Amino acid sequence: MNINLTLIGQSIAFAVFVWFCMKFVWPPIMRALEERKKNIAEGLAAAERGRKEHELSEKRAAEVIREAKGKAADIIAGAEKRGAEIVEEAKSDAKVEGQRIITAAQGEIEQEINRARETLRGELAALATAGAEQILGREIDSGTHSKMLDELAAQL
Amino acid sequence: MASENLTSTEYIKHHLTNLTFGQHPDGYWGFAHNAQEASDMGFWAIHVDTMLWSVLLGGLFIWLFSKAAKRATSDTPSGWLNFVEWVIEFIDDNVRGSFTGRNPLIAPLALTLFVWILLMNCMDLVPVDWIPWTVQQVMHHVFGADPHHVYMKVVPTTDVNATFGMSIGVFLLTLYYSFKVKGPAGFASELTMQPFAAKNPLIKILFMPVNLFLEGIGLVAKPVSLSLRLFGNLFAGEMIFILIALLYSGGLVWGVLGGVLQWGWAVFHILIVLLQAFIFMTLTVVYLEMAHHEH
């Protein structure tokens, strides 16, 4: 067991290895580790943020849905009311219109009746005149008998 | 696997001798042919096997980890990068636990020490004769060397030079940061004003040499204990592997027993291998922490 130059050689080798390790091995790996640590922390924070945002948006979505439901119910109720109104309106309109048609028809019917009566009356007068002519054998002077004829017609 | 023509003592000695290159007393440079020649070379000789294996393993560490560093990404890591990140986070946690200052050197230093020492220690788990025998055969058949003179200690941490080399590096860093952080005056007062302190200036001066002596021992004991702890543990482990390997030359029954023992000791040794690397790293960080703060 001799102490010799190996001692110094070993010290030099030691120094070189430590220098190399300090220069080229330790820093890049430590840097990568730090960076990864940061990335992971950021990733976790982002996930947390995402989770919160998701929660918030879910809440917001529920609110929107509730609002929409309320609005839809309002709209439906309004529409139902309006529908009922329209039906009522239509009913009353129809009633009025029906009444009008009936009235018009009755008027027309009366007119027709009157017209027919007039015609009949005229025709009857002519018929009566013709009948009387036949019976009497002579012509009735319509000038002299017109008063009597008119009375007859009025009686019909 | 002990060669038949070696006695047990020779076998053990052979395994405990480093492949030494240096200047022989008669002036020419070359490999030492035996332990005596190696120690005759004095300080200006180098353990080629220790340097070779430690640099090889350090290079392996650097290569593997820089491969991961090149692929480092903040996306999902995979395969090797995963493992490297796991090791680095383990080291980083440990350093943060015991080092409170901010110094970009400490964590890479700890990583290098831990992985490098671990790799060197792990060479202990390779059966003791595999690599030396292979090297002997190659040297014998290719270069015509006498196999008895080809030494190969494959565990650098069983060489006290290797562990001292590292702990001296740590010691120099400790001194450097002590000076840098506390200033020469602060460091000097730390060495001379405690543990015995006094209000009276005269007694203070009288205490100074005593304090310097005690603190000086404390200062030097750190790198010495740091390196000897690692060396002692690994050397002892290696020694037991060598003794177990001796059983293989004792016939079938002893050989089988040796196999079982070697397996058992290797399993237990994994703990030591890991623990010693971890202790060396942790103590280094603690010493450097002490260098950064008054205590």
CSV table of C-alpha atoms in Angstrom, one decimal:
chain,number,residue,atom,x,y,z
A,1,MET,CA,0.0,0.0,0.0
A,2,ASN,CA,2.1,2.9,-1.3
A,3,ILE,CA,1.1,6.5,-1.4
A,4,ASN,CA,2.2,7.8,-4.8
A,5,LEU,CA,1.4,9.8,-7.8
A,6,THR,CA,-1.9,8.0,-8.1
A,7,LEU,CA,-3.1,10.3,-5.4
A,8,ILE,CA,-2.7,13.4,-7.6
A,9,GLY,CA,-3.9,11.6,-10.7
A,10,GLN,CA,-7.0,10.7,-8.8
A,11,SER,CA,-7.6,14.2,-7.6
A,12,ILE,CA,-7.3,15.5,-11.1
A,13,ALA,CA,-9.7,12.9,-12.5
A,14,PHE,CA,-12.1,13.8,-9.7
A,15,ALA,CA,-11.9,17.5,-10.5
A,16,VAL,CA,-12.4,16.9,-14.2
A,17,PHE,CA,-15.4,14.7,-13.6
A,18,VAL,CA,-17.0,17.1,-11.2
A,19,TRP,CA,-16.4,20.0,-13.6
A,20,PHE,CA,-17.9,18.1,-16.5
A,21,CYS,CA,-20.9,17.0,-14.4
A,22,MET,CA,-21.5,20.6,-13.2
A,23,LYS,CA,-21.2,22.0,-16.7
A,24,PHE,CA,-23.0,19.4,-18.9
A,25,VAL,CA,-25.0,17.0,-16.8
A,26,TRP,CA,-26.6,18.7,-13.9
A,27,PRO,CA,-28.0,22.0,-15.4
A,28,PRO,CA,-29.9,20.6,-18.4
A,29,ILE,CA,-31.6,17.9,-16.4
A,30,MET,CA,-32.4,20.2,-13.6
A,31,ARG,CA,-33.8,22.7,-16.1
A,32,ALA,CA,-35.9,20.0,-17.7
A,33,LEU,CA,-37.2,19.0,-14.2
A,34,GLU,CA,-38.0,22.6,-13.3
A,35,GLU,CA,-39.8,23.2,-16.6
A,36,ARG,CA,-41.8,20.0,-16.2
A,37,LYS,CA,-42.7,21.0,-12.6
A,38,LYS,CA,-43.9,24.3,-13.9
A,39,ASN,CA,-45.8,22.7,-16.8
A,40,ILE,CA,-47.6,20.3,-14.4
A,41,ALA,CA,-48.5,23.1,-12.0
A,42,GLU,CA,-49.8,25.2,-14.9
A,43,GLY,CA,-51.7,22.2,-16.2
A,44,LEU,CA,-53.3,21.6,-12.8
A,45,ALA,CA,-54.2,25.3,-12.5
A,46,ALA,CA,-55.7,25.2,-15.9
A,47,ALA,CA,-57.7,22.1,-15.1
A,48,GLU,CA,-58.9,23.8,-11.9
A,49,ARG,CA,-59.9,26.9,-13.8
A,50,GLY,CA,-61.6,24.8,-16.4
A,51,ARG,CA,-63.6,22.9,-13.7
A,52,LYS,CA,-64.7,26.2,-12.2
A,53,GLU,CA,-65.7,27.6,-15.6
A,54,HIS,CA,-67.6,24.4,-16.3
A,55,GLU,CA,-69.4,24.7,-13.1
A,56,LEU,CA,-70.2,28.4,-13.8
A,57,SER,CA,-71.4,27.7,-17.3
A,58,GLU,CA,-73.5,24.8,-16.0
A,59,LYS,CA,-75.2,27.2,-13.6
A,60,ARG,CA,-75.6,29.8,-16.3
A,61,ALA,CA,-77.1,27.1,-18.6
A,62,ALA,CA,-79.6,26.0,-15.9
A,63,GLU,CA,-80.6,29.6,-15.4
A,64,VAL,CA,-81.1,30.2,-19.2
A,65,ILE,CA,-83.1,27.0,-19.4
A,66,ARG,CA,-85.3,28.1,-16.5
A,67,GLU,CA,-85.8,31.5,-18.0
A,68,ALA,CA,-86.6,30.0,-21.4
A,69,LYS,CA,-89.1,27.7,-19.8
A,70,GLY,CA,-90.8,30.6,-18.0
A,71,LYS,CA,-90.9,32.5,-21.3
A,72,ALA,CA,-92.3,29.6,-23.1
A,73,ALA,CA,-95.0,29.1,-20.5
A,74,ASP,CA,-95.9,32.8,-20.9
A,75,ILE,CA,-96.0,32.6,-24.6
A,76,ILE,CA,-98.2,29.5,-24.5
A,77,ALA,CA,-100.6,31.1,-22.0
A,78,GLY,CA,-100.7,34.3,-24.2
A,79,ALA,CA,-101.3,32.2,-27.2
A,80,GLU,CA,-104.1,30.3,-25.5
A,81,LYS,CA,-105.7,33.5,-24.4
A,82,ARG,CA,-105.4,35.0,-27.8
A,83,GLY,CA,-106.8,31.8,-29.4
A,84,ALA,CA,-109.8,31.9,-27.1
A,85,GLU,CA,-110.3,35.5,-28.0
A,86,ILE,CA,-110.1,34.8,-31.6
A,87,VAL,CA,-112.6,32.0,-31.3
A,88,GLU,CA,-114.9,34.3,-29.4
A,89,GLU,CA,-114.5,37.1,-31.9
A,90,ALA,CA,-115.1,34.7,-34.7
A,91,LYS,CA,-118.2,33.4,-33.0
A,92,SER,CA,-119.7,36.9,-32.5
A,93,ASP,CA,-118.7,37.9,-36.0
A,94,ALA,CA,-120.4,34.8,-37.3
A,95,LYS,CA,-123.4,35.5,-35.2
A,96,VAL,CA,-123.6,39.1,-36.5
A,97,GLU,CA,-123.0,38.0,-40.1
A,98,GLY,CA,-125.6,35.3,-39.8
A,99,GLN,CA,-128.1,37.8,-38.4
A,100,ARG,CA,-127.3,40.1,-41.3
A,101,ILE,CA,-127.7,37.4,-43.8
A,102,ILE,CA,-130.9,36.3,-42.3
A,103,THR,CA,-132.2,39.9,-42.2
A,104,ALA,CA,-131.2,40.4,-45.8
A,105,ALA,CA,-132.8,37.2,-46.8
A,106,GLN,CA,-136.0,38.0,-45.0
A,107,GLY,CA,-136.1,41.5,-46.7
A,108,GLU,CA,-135.5,39.8,-50.1
A,109,ILE,CA,-138.2,37.3,-49.3
A,110,GLU,CA,-140.6,40.0,-48.4
A,111,GLN,CA,-139.8,41.9,-51.5
A,112,GLU,CA,-140.3,38.8,-53.6
A,113,ILE,CA,-143.6,38.3,-51.9
A,114,ASN,CA,-144.7,41.8,-52.5
A,115,ARG,CA,-143.5,41.7,-56.1
A,116,ALA,CA,-145.3,38.4,-56.6
A,117,ARG,CA,-148.4,39.9,-54.9
A,118,GLU,CA,-148.3,42.9,-57.2
A,119,THR,CA,-147.9,40.7,-60.2
A,120,LEU,CA,-150.6,38.4,-59.1
A,121,ARG,CA,-152.8,41.3,-58.4
A,122,GLY,CA,-152.3,42.8,-61.8
A,123,GLU,CA,-152.7,39.5,-63.4
A,124,LEU,CA,-155.9,38.8,-61.4
A,125,ALA,CA,-157.3,42.2,-62.5
A,126,ALA,CA,-156.6,41.3,-66.1
A,127,LEU,CA,-158.0,37.8,-65.5
A,128,ALA,CA,-161.1,39.2,-63.8
A,129,THR,CA,-161.6,41.7,-66.6
A,130,ALA,CA,-161.2,39.0,-69.1
A,131,GLY,CA,-163.6,36.7,-67.1
A,132,ALA,CA,-166.1,39.5,-66.9
A,133,GLU,CA,-165.8,40.2,-70.6
A,134,GLN,CA,-166.5,36.7,-71.3
A,135,ILE,CA,-169.5,36.7,-69.0
A,136,LEU,CA,-171.0,39.9,-70.1
A,137,GLY,CA,-170.2,39.4,-73.7
A,138,ARG,CA,-168.9,42.7,-74.2
A,139,GLU,CA,-166.1,44.8,-73.5
A,140,ILE,CA,-166.0,46.4,-70.1
A,141,ASP,CA,-165.0,49.8,-70.4
A,142,SER,CA,-161.9,49.9,-68.4
A,143,GLY,CA,-162.3,53.6,-68.1
A,144,THR,CA,-165.6,53.3,-66.3
A,145,HIS,CA,-164.9,50.2,-64.4
A,146,SER,CA,-161.4,50.8,-63.4
A,147,LYS,CA,-162.6,52.1,-60.1
A,148,MET,CA,-164.4,48.9,-59.4
A,149,LEU,CA,-161.5,46.9,-60.7
A,150,ASP,CA,-159.0,48.7,-58.5
A,151,GLU,CA,-161.3,48.0,-55.5
A,152,LEU,CA,-161.3,44.4,-56.4
A,153,ALA,CA,-157.6,44.2,-56.8
A,154,ALA,CA,-157.2,45.9,-53.4
A,155,GLN,CA,-159.4,43.3,-51.8
A,156,LEU,CA,-157.2,40.5,-53.1
B,1,MET,CA,-9.4,-20.3,-9.5
B,2,ALA,CA,-6.2,-19.8,-7.6
B,3,SER,CA,-3.3,-21.0,-9.7
B,4,GLU,CA,-1.9,-24.3,-8.5
B,5,ASN,CA,1.6,-23.0,-8.4
B,6,LEU,CA,0.9,-20.2,-6.0
B,7,THR,CA,0.7,-20.5,-2.2
B,8,SER,CA,-2.3,-18.9,-0.5
B,9,THR,CA,-0.1,-16.1,0.8
B,10,GLU,CA,1.3,-15.5,-2.7
B,11,TYR,CA,-2.2,-15.5,-4.1
B,12,ILE,CA,-3.5,-13.0,-1.6
B,13,LYS,CA,-0.4,-10.8,-2.0
B,14,HIS,CA,-0.8,-10.9,-5.8
B,15,HIS,CA,-4.4,-9.7,-5.5
B,16,LEU,CA,-3.4,-6.9,-3.2
B,17,THR,CA,-0.7,-5.5,-5.4
B,18,ASN,CA,-1.4,-2.7,-7.8
B,19,LEU,CA,0.0,-2.6,-11.4
B,20,THR,CA,2.6,0.1,-10.7
B,21,PHE,CA,4.4,2.1,-13.3
B,22,GLY,CA,7.3,4.3,-12.3
B,23,GLN,CA,11.1,4.8,-12.1
B,24,HIS,CA,13.1,1.9,-10.8
B,25,PRO,CA,15.9,2.7,-8.3
B,26,ASP,CA,18.4,1.9,-11.1
B,27,GLY,CA,17.0,4.6,-13.3
B,28,TYR,CA,14.8,3.1,-16.0
B,29,TRP,CA,11.1,3.5,-16.2
B,30,GLY,CA,8.8,0.5,-16.3
B,31,PHE,CA,6.3,-1.6,-14.5
B,32,ALA,CA,7.1,-3.0,-11.1
B,33,HIS,CA,7.5,-6.8,-11.1
B,34,ASN,CA,6.5,-7.2,-7.5
B,35,ALA,CA,5.3,-5.4,-4.4
B,36,GLN,CA,8.9,-4.7,-3.2
B,37,GLU,CA,9.8,-3.0,-6.5
B,38,ALA,CA,6.6,-1.0,-6.4
B,39,SER,CA,7.3,0.4,-3.0
B,40,ASP,CA,10.9,1.1,-3.9
B,41,MET,CA,9.7,3.4,-6.6
B,42,GLY,CA,8.6,5.9,-3.9
B,43,PHE,CA,6.1,8.7,-4.6
B,44,TRP,CA,6.9,9.1,-8.3
B,45,ALA,CA,5.0,6.0,-9.4
B,46,ILE,CA,1.5,5.5,-10.5
B,47,HIS,CA,-1.0,2.7,-10.1
B,48,VAL,CA,-2.0,2.1,-13.6
B,49,ASP,CA,-4.9,-0.2,-12.7
B,50,THR,CA,-6.4,2.2,-10.3
B,51,MET,CA,-6.2,5.1,-12.7
B,52,LEU,CA,-7.4,3.0,-15.6
B,53,TRP,CA,-10.5,1.6,-13.8
B,54,SER,CA,-11.4,4.8,-12.0
B,55,VAL,CA,-11.2,6.9,-15.2
B,56,LEU,CA,-13.0,4.3,-17.2
B,57,LEU,CA,-15.8,4.2,-14.6
B,58,GLY,CA,-15.9,8.0,-14.3
B,59,GLY,CA,-16.1,8.2,-18.0
B,60,LEU,CA,-18.9,5.7,-18.0
B,61,PHE,CA,-20.8,7.8,-15.5
B,62,ILE,CA,-20.1,11.0,-17.6
B,63,TRP,CA,-21.1,9.3,-20.8
B,64,LEU,CA,-24.3,7.7,-19.5
B,65,PHE,CA,-25.5,10.8,-17.7
B,66,SER,CA,-24.6,13.3,-20.4
B,67,LYS,CA,-26.5,11.1,-22.8
B,68,ALA,CA,-29.5,11.6,-20.6
B,69,ALA,CA,-28.8,15.3,-20.3
B,70,LYS,CA,-28.8,15.7,-24.0
B,71,ARG,CA,-32.2,14.1,-24.2
B,72,ALA,CA,-33.5,16.0,-21.2
B,73,THR,CA,-37.0,17.2,-21.9
B,74,SER,CA,-39.9,18.7,-20.0
B,75,ASP,CA,-42.2,16.2,-21.7
B,76,THR,CA,-42.7,12.7,-20.5
B,77,PRO,CA,-39.3,11.2,-19.8
B,78,SER,CA,-38.6,7.6,-20.8
B,79,GLY,CA,-36.2,4.8,-20.3
B,80,TRP,CA,-32.7,5.8,-19.3
B,81,LEU,CA,-33.7,9.5,-18.7
B,82,ASN,CA,-36.2,8.3,-16.2
B,83,PHE,CA,-33.6,6.5,-14.2
B,84,VAL,CA,-31.2,9.4,-14.4
B,85,GLU,CA,-33.9,11.8,-13.2
B,86,TRP,CA,-34.7,9.6,-10.4
B,87,VAL,CA,-31.0,9.5,-9.3
B,88,ILE,CA,-30.7,13.3,-9.7
B,89,GLU,CA,-33.8,14.0,-7.7
B,90,PHE,CA,-32.5,11.7,-5.0
B,91,ILE,CA,-29.2,13.5,-4.8
B,92,ASP,CA,-30.9,16.9,-5.0
B,93,ASP,CA,-33.2,16.0,-2.1
B,94,ASN,CA,-30.2,14.9,0.0
B,95,VAL,CA,-28.2,18.0,-0.8
B,96,ARG,CA,-31.1,20.3,0.0
B,97,GLY,CA,-31.6,18.4,3.2
B,98,SER,CA,-28.1,19.0,4.5
B,99,PHE,CA,-26.8,22.1,2.6
B,100,THR,CA,-28.6,25.3,3.3
B,101,GLY,CA,-26.5,27.7,1.2
B,102,ARG,CA,-26.7,28.4,-2.5
B,103,ASN,CA,-23.8,27.0,-4.4
B,104,PRO,CA,-24.1,25.5,-7.9
B,105,LEU,CA,-21.1,23.3,-7.3
B,106,ILE,CA,-22.4,21.2,-4.4
B,107,ALA,CA,-25.2,19.2,-6.0
B,108,PRO,CA,-23.2,18.1,-9.1
B,109,LEU,CA,-20.2,17.4,-6.9
B,110,ALA,CA,-22.4,15.1,-4.7
B,111,LEU,CA,-23.9,13.4,-7.8
B,112,THR,CA,-20.4,12.8,-9.3
B,113,LEU,CA,-19.1,11.4,-6.0
B,114,PHE,CA,-22.1,9.2,-5.4
B,115,VAL,CA,-22.3,7.6,-8.8
B,116,TRP,CA,-18.5,7.4,-9.4
B,117,ILE,CA,-17.8,5.8,-6.0
B,118,LEU,CA,-20.8,3.5,-6.4
B,119,LEU,CA,-19.5,2.3,-9.8
B,120,MET,CA,-16.0,1.8,-8.5
B,121,ASN,CA,-17.3,-0.1,-5.5
B,122,CYS,CA,-19.5,-2.2,-7.7
B,123,MET,CA,-16.3,-3.6,-9.3
B,124,ASP,CA,-15.9,-5.4,-6.0
B,125,LEU,CA,-18.9,-7.6,-7.0
B,126,VAL,CA,-17.2,-8.9,-10.1
B,127,PRO,CA,-15.6,-12.2,-9.0
B,128,VAL,CA,-12.1,-11.5,-7.9
B,129,ASP,CA,-10.2,-13.5,-10.5
B,130,TRP,CA,-12.2,-12.8,-13.7
B,131,ILE,CA,-10.6,-9.6,-14.8
B,132,PRO,CA,-7.0,-10.2,-13.4
B,133,TRP,CA,-6.9,-13.6,-15.0
B,134,THR,CA,-8.1,-12.3,-18.4
B,135,VAL,CA,-5.6,-9.5,-18.3
B,136,GLN,CA,-2.9,-12.0,-17.3
B,137,GLN,CA,-3.7,-14.2,-20.2
B,138,VAL,CA,-3.8,-11.4,-22.7
B,139,MET,CA,-0.5,-9.9,-21.4
B,140,HIS,CA,1.1,-13.3,-21.4
B,141,HIS,CA,0.1,-14.4,-24.8
B,142,VAL,CA,0.2,-11.1,-26.6
B,143,PHE,CA,3.1,-9.3,-25.0
B,144,GLY,CA,4.9,-12.3,-23.5
B,145,ALA,CA,4.8,-11.0,-20.0
B,146,ASP,CA,5.3,-13.2,-17.0
B,147,PRO,CA,1.8,-13.7,-15.7
B,148,HIS,CA,3.1,-13.6,-12.1
B,149,HIS,CA,4.2,-10.0,-12.7
B,150,VAL,CA,0.9,-8.8,-14.2
B,151,TYR,CA,-1.0,-7.2,-11.4
B,152,MET,CA,-4.6,-5.9,-11.8
B,153,LYS,CA,-6.6,-4.5,-8.9
B,154,VAL,CA,-9.9,-3.7,-10.4
B,155,VAL,CA,-11.6,-2.0,-7.4
B,156,PRO,CA,-10.1,1.6,-7.3
B,157,THR,CA,-11.7,2.3,-3.9
B,158,THR,CA,-9.5,-0.5,-2.4
B,159,ASP,CA,-6.5,1.7,-3.3
B,160,VAL,CA,-6.0,4.3,-0.5
B,161,ASN,CA,-4.6,6.6,-3.2
B,162,ALA,CA,-7.9,6.8,-4.9
B,163,THR,CA,-9.9,7.5,-1.8
B,164,PHE,CA,-7.4,10.0,-0.6
B,165,GLY,CA,-7.3,11.6,-4.0
B,166,MET,CA,-11.0,12.3,-3.7
B,167,SER,CA,-11.0,13.4,-0.1
B,168,ILE,CA,-8.1,15.8,-0.7
B,169,GLY,CA,-10.2,17.3,-3.5
B,170,VAL,CA,-13.0,17.7,-1.0
B,171,PHE,CA,-10.6,19.0,1.6
B,172,LEU,CA,-9.3,21.7,-0.8
B,173,LEU,CA,-12.8,22.7,-1.5
B,174,THR,CA,-13.6,23.0,2.2
B,175,LEU,CA,-10.5,25.2,2.7
B,176,TYR,CA,-11.4,27.3,-0.3
B,177,TYR,CA,-15.0,28.0,0.8
B,178,SER,CA,-13.9,28.5,4.4
B,179,PHE,CA,-11.6,31.3,3.2
B,180,LYS,CA,-14.1,32.6,0.7
B,181,VAL,CA,-17.1,32.7,3.0
B,182,LYS,CA,-15.6,33.5,6.4
B,183,GLY,CA,-12.5,35.4,5.2
B,184,PRO,CA,-9.0,34.7,6.3
B,185,ALA,CA,-9.6,36.4,9.7
B,186,GLY,CA,-12.9,34.5,10.3
B,187,PHE,CA,-11.4,31.2,9.4
B,188,ALA,CA,-8.3,31.9,11.6
B,189,SER,CA,-10.5,32.8,14.5
B,190,GLU,CA,-12.6,29.7,14.0
B,191,LEU,CA,-9.3,27.7,14.3
B,192,THR,CA,-7.9,29.6,17.3
B,193,MET,CA,-10.8,31.0,19.3
B,194,GLN,CA,-12.6,27.8,20.2
B,195,PRO,CA,-13.3,25.4,21.8
B,196,PHE,CA,-11.6,27.2,24.7
B,197,ALA,CA,-12.7,30.8,24.8
B,198,ALA,CA,-11.9,33.5,27.4
B,199,LYS,CA,-12.8,37.2,28.0
B,200,ASN,CA,-9.3,38.1,29.2
B,201,PRO,CA,-7.0,38.9,26.1
B,202,LEU,CA,-4.0,37.3,27.8
B,203,ILE,CA,-5.7,34.0,28.5
B,204,LYS,CA,-7.1,34.2,25.0
B,205,ILE,CA,-3.7,34.3,23.5
B,206,LEU,CA,-2.6,31.5,25.8
B,207,PHE,CA,-5.5,29.4,24.6
B,208,MET,CA,-4.6,30.0,21.0
B,209,PRO,CA,-2.1,27.2,20.4
B,210,VAL,CA,-4.2,24.7,22.3
B,211,ASN,CA,-7.2,25.7,20.2
B,212,LEU,CA,-5.2,25.6,17.0
B,213,PHE,CA,-4.0,22.1,17.9
B,214,LEU,CA,-7.4,20.8,18.6
B,215,GLU,CA,-9.1,22.4,15.7
B,216,GLY,CA,-6.3,21.5,13.4
B,217,ILE,CA,-6.7,17.9,14.3
B,218,GLY,CA,-10.4,18.2,13.7
B,219,LEU,CA,-9.8,19.8,10.3
B,220,VAL,CA,-7.4,17.2,9.1
B,221,ALA,CA,-9.3,14.3,10.6
B,222,LYS,CA,-12.2,15.1,8.2
B,223,PRO,CA,-10.5,14.1,4.9
B,224,VAL,CA,-8.5,11.4,6.5
B,225,SER,CA,-11.5,9.7,8.1
B,226,LEU,CA,-13.5,10.3,4.9
B,227,SER,CA,-11.1,8.5,2.7
B,228,LEU,CA,-10.1,5.8,5.2
B,229,ARG,CA,-13.7,4.8,5.9
B,230,LEU,CA,-14.3,4.2,2.3
B,231,PHE,CA,-11.0,2.5,1.8
B,232,GLY,CA,-11.3,0.3,4.9
B,233,ASN,CA,-14.8,-0.9,4.1
B,234,LEU,CA,-14.0,-1.8,0.5
B,235,PHE,CA,-10.6,-3.2,1.3
B,236,ALA,CA,-12.1,-5.5,3.9
B,237,GLY,CA,-14.8,-6.6,1.6
B,238,GLU,CA,-12.3,-7.3,-1.2
B,239,MET,CA,-10.2,-9.2,1.3
B,240,ILE,CA,-13.1,-11.5,2.2
B,241,PHE,CA,-13.8,-12.1,-1.5
B,242,ILE,CA,-10.2,-13.1,-1.9
B,243,LEU,CA,-10.3,-15.4,1.0
B,244,ILE,CA,-13.5,-17.0,-0.2
B,245,ALA,CA,-11.9,-17.4,-3.7
B,246,LEU,CA,-9.1,-19.4,-2.0
B,247,LEU,CA,-11.7,-22.1,-1.2
B,248,TYR,CA,-12.1,-22.9,-4.9
B,249,SER,CA,-8.6,-24.6,-4.9
B,250,GLY,CA,-9.6,-26.9,-2.1
B,251,GLY,CA,-11.6,-29.4,-4.0
B,252,LEU,CA,-15.3,-29.9,-4.9
B,253,VAL,CA,-16.8,-29.6,-1.4
B,254,TRP,CA,-14.9,-26.5,-0.5
B,255,GLY,CA,-15.5,-25.1,-4.0
B,256,VAL,CA,-19.3,-25.4,-3.6
B,257,LEU,CA,-19.1,-23.9,-0.2
B,258,GLY,CA,-17.0,-21.1,-1.6
B,259,GLY,CA,-19.6,-20.4,-4.3
B,260,VAL,CA,-22.4,-20.2,-1.7
B,261,LEU,CA,-20.3,-17.9,0.5
B,262,GLN,CA,-19.3,-15.7,-2.4
B,263,TRP,CA,-22.9,-15.3,-3.4
B,264,GLY,CA,-24.0,-14.5,0.2
B,265,TRP,CA,-21.2,-12.1,0.8
B,266,ALA,CA,-21.8,-10.4,-2.6
B,267,VAL,CA,-25.5,-9.9,-1.6
B,268,PHE,CA,-24.5,-8.4,1.7
B,269,HIS,CA,-21.8,-6.4,0.0
B,270,ILE,CA,-24.3,-4.6,-2.2
B,271,LEU,CA,-25.4,-2.9,0.9
B,272,ILE,CA,-21.9,-1.8,1.9
B,273,VAL,CA,-21.2,-0.7,-1.7
B,274,LEU,CA,-24.2,1.5,-1.8
B,275,LEU,CA,-23.9,2.7,1.8
B,276,GLN,CA,-20.3,3.7,1.6
B,277,ALA,CA,-20.9,5.7,-1.6
B,278,PHE,CA,-23.8,7.4,0.1
B,279,ILE,CA,-21.8,8.2,3.3
B,280,PHE,CA,-18.9,9.6,1.3
B,281,MET,CA,-21.3,11.9,-0.6
B,282,THR,CA,-23.3,13.0,2.5
B,283,LEU,CA,-20.3,13.7,4.6
B,284,THR,CA,-18.8,15.7,1.7
B,285,VAL,CA,-21.9,17.8,1.6
B,286,VAL,CA,-21.9,18.2,5.4
B,287,TYR,CA,-18.2,19.3,5.4
B,288,LEU,CA,-18.9,21.9,2.7
B,289,GLU,CA,-22.0,23.1,4.6
B,290,MET,CA,-19.7,23.6,7.7
B,291,ALA,CA,-17.3,25.5,5.5
B,292,HIS,CA,-20.1,27.9,4.5
B,293,HIS,CA,-21.2,28.6,8.0
B,294,GLU,CA,-19.8,29.7,11.3
B,295,HIS,CA,-20.3,27.0,13.9
